[in-house]
Short mmCIF file of C-alpha atoms and ligand atoms in Angstrom, two decimals:
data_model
loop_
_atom_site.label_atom_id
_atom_site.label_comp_id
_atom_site.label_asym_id
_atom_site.label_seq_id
_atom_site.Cartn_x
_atom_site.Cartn_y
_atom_site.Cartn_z
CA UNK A 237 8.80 4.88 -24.79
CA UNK A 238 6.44 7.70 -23.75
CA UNK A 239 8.85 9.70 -22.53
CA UNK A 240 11.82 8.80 -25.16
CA UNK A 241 9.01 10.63 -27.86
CA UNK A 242 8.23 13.34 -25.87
CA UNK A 243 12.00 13.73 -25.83
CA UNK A 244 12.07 13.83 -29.09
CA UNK A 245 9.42 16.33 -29.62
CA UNK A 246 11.72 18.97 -27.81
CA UNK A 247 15.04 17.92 -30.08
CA UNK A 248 14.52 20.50 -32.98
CA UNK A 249 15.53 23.75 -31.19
CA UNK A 250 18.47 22.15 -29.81
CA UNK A 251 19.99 20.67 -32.85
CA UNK A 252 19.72 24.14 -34.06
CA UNK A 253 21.02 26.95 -31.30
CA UNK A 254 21.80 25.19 -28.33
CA UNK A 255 19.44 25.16 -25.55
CA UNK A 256 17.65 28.54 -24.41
CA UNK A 257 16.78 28.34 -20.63
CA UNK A 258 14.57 30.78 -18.66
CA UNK A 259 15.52 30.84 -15.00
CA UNK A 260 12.34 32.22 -13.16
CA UNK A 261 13.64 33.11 -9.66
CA UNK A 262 10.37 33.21 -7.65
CA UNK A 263 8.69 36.57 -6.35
CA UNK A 264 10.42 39.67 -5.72
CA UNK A 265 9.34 43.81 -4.54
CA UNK A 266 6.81 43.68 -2.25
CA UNK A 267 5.84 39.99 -2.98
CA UNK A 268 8.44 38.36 -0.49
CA UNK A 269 7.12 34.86 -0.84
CA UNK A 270 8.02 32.80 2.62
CA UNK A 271 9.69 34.21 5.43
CA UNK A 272 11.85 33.66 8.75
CA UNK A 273 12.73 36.55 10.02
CA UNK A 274 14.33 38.76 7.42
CA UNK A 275 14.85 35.72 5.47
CA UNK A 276 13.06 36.10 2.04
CA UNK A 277 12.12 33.66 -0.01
CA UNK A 278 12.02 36.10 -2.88
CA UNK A 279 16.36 36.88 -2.01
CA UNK A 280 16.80 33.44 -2.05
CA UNK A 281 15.61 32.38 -5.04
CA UNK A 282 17.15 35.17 -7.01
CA UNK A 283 20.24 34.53 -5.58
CA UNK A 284 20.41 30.69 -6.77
CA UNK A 285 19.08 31.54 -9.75
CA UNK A 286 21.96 34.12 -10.67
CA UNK A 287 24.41 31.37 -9.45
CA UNK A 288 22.11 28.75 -11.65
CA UNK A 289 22.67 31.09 -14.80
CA UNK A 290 26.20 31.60 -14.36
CA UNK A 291 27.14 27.81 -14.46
CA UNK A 292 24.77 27.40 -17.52
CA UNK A 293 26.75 30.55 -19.41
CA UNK A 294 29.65 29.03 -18.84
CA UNK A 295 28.24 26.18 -21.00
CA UNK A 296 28.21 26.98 -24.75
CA UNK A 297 25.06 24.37 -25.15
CA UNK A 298 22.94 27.27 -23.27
CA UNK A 299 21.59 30.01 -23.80
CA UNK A 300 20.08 31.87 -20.73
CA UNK A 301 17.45 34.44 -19.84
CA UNK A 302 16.50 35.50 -16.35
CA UNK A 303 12.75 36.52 -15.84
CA UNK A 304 13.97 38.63 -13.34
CA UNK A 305 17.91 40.44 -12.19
CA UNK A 306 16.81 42.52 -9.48
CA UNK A 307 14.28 42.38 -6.41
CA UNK A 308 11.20 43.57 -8.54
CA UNK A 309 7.65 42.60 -8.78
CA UNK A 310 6.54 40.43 -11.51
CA UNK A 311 3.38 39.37 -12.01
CA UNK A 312 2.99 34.94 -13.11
CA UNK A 313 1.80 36.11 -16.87
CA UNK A 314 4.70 38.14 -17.33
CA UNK A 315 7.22 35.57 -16.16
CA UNK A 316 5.66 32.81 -19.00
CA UNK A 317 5.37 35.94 -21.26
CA UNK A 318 8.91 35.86 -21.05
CA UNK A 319 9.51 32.32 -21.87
CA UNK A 320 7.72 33.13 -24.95
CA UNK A 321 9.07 35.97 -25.91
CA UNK A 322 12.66 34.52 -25.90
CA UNK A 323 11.39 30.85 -27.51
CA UNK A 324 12.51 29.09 -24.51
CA UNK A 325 13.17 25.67 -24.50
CA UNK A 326 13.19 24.59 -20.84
CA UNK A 327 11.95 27.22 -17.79
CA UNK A 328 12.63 26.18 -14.36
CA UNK A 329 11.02 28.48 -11.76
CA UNK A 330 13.24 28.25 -8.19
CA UNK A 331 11.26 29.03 -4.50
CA UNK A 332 11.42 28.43 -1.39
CA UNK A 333 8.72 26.40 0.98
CA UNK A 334 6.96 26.75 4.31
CA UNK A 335 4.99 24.46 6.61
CA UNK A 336 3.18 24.24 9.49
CA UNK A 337 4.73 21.02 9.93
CA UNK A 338 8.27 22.11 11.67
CA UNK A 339 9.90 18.55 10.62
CA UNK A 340 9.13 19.12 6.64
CA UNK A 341 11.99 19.71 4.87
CA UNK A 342 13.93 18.73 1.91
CA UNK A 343 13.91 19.73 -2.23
CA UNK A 344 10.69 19.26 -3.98
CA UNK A 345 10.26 19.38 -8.21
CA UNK A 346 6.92 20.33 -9.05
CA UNK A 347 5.82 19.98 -12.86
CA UNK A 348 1.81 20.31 -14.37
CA UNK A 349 -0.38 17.93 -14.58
CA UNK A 350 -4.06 17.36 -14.91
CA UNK A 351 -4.94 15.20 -12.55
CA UNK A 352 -7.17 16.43 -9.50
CA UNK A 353 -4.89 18.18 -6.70
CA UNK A 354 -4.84 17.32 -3.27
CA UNK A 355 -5.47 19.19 -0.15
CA UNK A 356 -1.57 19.88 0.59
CA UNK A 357 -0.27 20.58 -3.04
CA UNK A 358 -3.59 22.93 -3.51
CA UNK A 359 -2.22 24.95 -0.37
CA UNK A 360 1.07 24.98 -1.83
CA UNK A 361 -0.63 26.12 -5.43
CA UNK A 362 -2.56 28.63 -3.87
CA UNK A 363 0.27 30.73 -2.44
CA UNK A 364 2.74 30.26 -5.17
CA UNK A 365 -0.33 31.15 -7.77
CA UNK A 366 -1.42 34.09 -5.15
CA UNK A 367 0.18 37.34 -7.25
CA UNK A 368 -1.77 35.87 -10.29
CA UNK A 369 -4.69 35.64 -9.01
CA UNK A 370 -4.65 39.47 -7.14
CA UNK A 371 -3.36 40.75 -10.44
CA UNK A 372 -5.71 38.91 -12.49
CA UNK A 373 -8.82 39.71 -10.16
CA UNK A 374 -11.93 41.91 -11.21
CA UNK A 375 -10.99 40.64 -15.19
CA UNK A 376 -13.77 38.17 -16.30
CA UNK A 377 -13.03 35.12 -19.10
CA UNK A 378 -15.07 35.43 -22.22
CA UNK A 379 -14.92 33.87 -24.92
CA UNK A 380 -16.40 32.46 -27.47
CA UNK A 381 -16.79 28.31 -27.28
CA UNK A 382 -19.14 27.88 -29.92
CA UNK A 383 -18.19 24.05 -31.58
CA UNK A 384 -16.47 23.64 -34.67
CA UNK A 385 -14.28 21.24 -36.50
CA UNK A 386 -11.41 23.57 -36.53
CA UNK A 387 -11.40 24.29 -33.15
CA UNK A 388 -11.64 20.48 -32.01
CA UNK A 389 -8.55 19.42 -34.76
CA UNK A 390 -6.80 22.59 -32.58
CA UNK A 391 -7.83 20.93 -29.71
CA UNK A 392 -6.59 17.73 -30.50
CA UNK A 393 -2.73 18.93 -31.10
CA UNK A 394 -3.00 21.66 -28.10
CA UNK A 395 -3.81 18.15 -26.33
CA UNK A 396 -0.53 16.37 -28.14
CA UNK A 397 1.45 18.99 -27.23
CA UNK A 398 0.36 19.39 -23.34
CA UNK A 399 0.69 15.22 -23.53
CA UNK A 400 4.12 15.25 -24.65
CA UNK A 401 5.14 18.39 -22.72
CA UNK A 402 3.86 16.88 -19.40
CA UNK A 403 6.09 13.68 -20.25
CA UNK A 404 8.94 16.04 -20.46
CA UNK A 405 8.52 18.16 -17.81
CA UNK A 406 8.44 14.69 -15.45
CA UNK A 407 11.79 13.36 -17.12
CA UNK A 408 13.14 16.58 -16.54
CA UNK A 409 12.15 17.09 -12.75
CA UNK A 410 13.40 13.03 -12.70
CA UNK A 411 16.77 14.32 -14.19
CA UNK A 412 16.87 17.34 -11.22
CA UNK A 413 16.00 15.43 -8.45
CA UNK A 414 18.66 12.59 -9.65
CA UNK A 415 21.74 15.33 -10.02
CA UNK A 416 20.56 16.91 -6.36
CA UNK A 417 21.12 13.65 -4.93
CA UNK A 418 24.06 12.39 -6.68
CA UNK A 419 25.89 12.69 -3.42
CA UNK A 420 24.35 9.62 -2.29
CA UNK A 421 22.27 11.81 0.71
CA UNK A 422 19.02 10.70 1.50
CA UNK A 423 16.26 11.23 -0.58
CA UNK A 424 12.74 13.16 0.39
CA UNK A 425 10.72 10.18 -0.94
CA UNK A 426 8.07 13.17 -2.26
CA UNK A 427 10.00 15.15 -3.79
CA UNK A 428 8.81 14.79 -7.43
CA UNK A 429 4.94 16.56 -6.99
CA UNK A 430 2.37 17.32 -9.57
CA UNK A 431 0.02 20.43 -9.35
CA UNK A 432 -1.14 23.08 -11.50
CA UNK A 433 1.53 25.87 -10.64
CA UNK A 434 0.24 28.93 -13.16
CA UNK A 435 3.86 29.61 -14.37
CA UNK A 436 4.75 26.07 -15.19
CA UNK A 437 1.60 25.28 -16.67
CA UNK A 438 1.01 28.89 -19.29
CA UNK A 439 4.75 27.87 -20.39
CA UNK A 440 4.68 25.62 -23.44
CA UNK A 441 8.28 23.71 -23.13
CA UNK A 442 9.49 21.24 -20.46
CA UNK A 443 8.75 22.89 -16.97
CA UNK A 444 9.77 22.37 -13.46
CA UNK A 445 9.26 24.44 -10.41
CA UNK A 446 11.85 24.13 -7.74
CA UNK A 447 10.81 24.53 -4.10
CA UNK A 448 14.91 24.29 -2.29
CA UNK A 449 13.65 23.94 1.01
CA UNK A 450 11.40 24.74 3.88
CA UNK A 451 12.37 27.87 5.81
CA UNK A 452 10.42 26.80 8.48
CA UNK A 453 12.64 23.96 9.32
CA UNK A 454 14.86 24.61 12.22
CA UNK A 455 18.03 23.84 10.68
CA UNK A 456 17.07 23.88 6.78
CA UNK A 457 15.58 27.46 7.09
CA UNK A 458 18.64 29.42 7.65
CA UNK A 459 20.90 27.35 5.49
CA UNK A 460 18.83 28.73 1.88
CA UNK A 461 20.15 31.74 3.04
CA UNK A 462 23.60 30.85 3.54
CA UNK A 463 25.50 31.64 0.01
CA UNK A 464 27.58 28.49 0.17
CA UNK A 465 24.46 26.54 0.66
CA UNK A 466 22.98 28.42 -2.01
CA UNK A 467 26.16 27.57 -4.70
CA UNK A 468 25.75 24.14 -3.61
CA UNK A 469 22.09 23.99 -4.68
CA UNK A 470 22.63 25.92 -7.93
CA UNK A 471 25.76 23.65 -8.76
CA UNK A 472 22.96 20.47 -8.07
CA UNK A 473 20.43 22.52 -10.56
CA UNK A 474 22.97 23.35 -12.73
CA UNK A 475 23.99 19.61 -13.14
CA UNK A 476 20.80 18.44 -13.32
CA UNK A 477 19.72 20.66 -16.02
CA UNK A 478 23.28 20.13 -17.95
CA UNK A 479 22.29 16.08 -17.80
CA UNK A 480 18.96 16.69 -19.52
CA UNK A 481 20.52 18.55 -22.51
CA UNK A 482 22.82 15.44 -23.27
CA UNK A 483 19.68 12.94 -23.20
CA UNK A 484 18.44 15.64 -25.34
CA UNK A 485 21.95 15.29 -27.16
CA UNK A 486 22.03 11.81 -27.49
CA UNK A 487 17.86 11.28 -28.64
CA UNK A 488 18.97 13.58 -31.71
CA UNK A 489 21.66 11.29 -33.21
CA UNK A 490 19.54 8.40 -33.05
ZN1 ZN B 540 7.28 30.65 -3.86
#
């Protein structure tokens, strides 16, 4: 029920213009995310994501924006200014993992929430969030909290919205995760995690970030850089993301 209104809450763009989707392909420049060798997370995740955005193009229902075409630098507020800037309706950020546990491995769909973090998905926060915080550091958060009856009735919808928008962003990772795995292979029994990734949690529409893979795994590690491999995982995305804008679809003529 939950998540059929937080659905709905999402609908009226899409009735209208189709669905606009920001692809956020991880890192990039001198911010190489993950490596193995001269493996780069940052390549990778550009790469899938251009694949990702040419399936969706070829799909009148979308509209798509990259945050990123080329191997630049971009810092986490300019990737959800983005989102903004172009009204997005969905934003799905794509990356790459690393352990110091050789055997993990396998996709992993990370969307916000506000519940308290634990020790392994605040490691994994802490890199992915690292070229926020080491742009944003030396900058100090004013501001002026004094209490009034405005700002709680703001509070209250900013709260509605988040609510809803949480909902969402789990029925969307839900959607992902399902299309990935349509094959019938064996699922990562984690691999729907909550944690408060900057990008997907300054974006105000249904957000997922994708982690493909663990480069550190023996074999998994050099297959994200394999460009067959890398189809394959966009065509899963691509699916996934395709399946969510006919539940979308469907919760509009009801
Ligand atoms: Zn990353």
């Amino acid at each position: 029920m939950c998540v059929l209104f937080a659905l709905h809450f999402f609908v009226v763009n899409f009735a209208h213009a189709g669905l606009h989707v920001v692809i956020d392909p991880g890192h990039g420049g001198v911010d190489t995310g993950a490596t193995r060798g001269s493996i780069r997370e940052s390549h990778i995740a550009l790469s899938v994501a251009k694949k990702l955005a040419e399936h969706l193009r070829a799909d009148n229902r979308f509209t798509v924006t990259l945050t990123r075409e080329s191997d630049i630098a971009l810092t986490l507020p300019e990737r959800a200014a983005v989102a903004k800037r172009v009204k997005a309706d969905l934003f799905i950020s794509i990356h790459a993992n690393a352990s110091e546990d050789p055997r993990a491995q396998g996709v992993e769909f990370w969307f916000q929430n506000q519940l308290p973090a634990n020790e392994e998905s605040l490691f994994l926060v802490s890199r992915e969030n690292q070229s926020h915080e080491s742009s944003n550091r030396g900058q100090s958060h004013g501001g002026d909290e004094t209490p009034s009856p405005q700002r709680d009735v703001s509070r209250i919808i900013e709260d509605l919205h988040r609510n809803h928008r949480i909902a969402a962003s789990s029925d969307f990772s839900q959607t992902l995760l399902s299309a990935w795995y349509a094959e019938g292979r064996r699922k990562n029994k984690n691999a729907i995690r909550q944690a408060p990734f900057f990008v997907v949690s300054e974006v105000h529409v249904p957000s997922v970030l994708v982690e493909l893979g663990f480069l550190s795994h023996e074999n998994e590690g050099p297959r994200l850089s394999d460009v067959s491999h890398q189809a394959l995982m966009a065509r899963h995305l691509s699916e996934g993301v395709s399946q969510f804008a006919s539940r979308l679809g469907s919760e509009r003529i009801q």
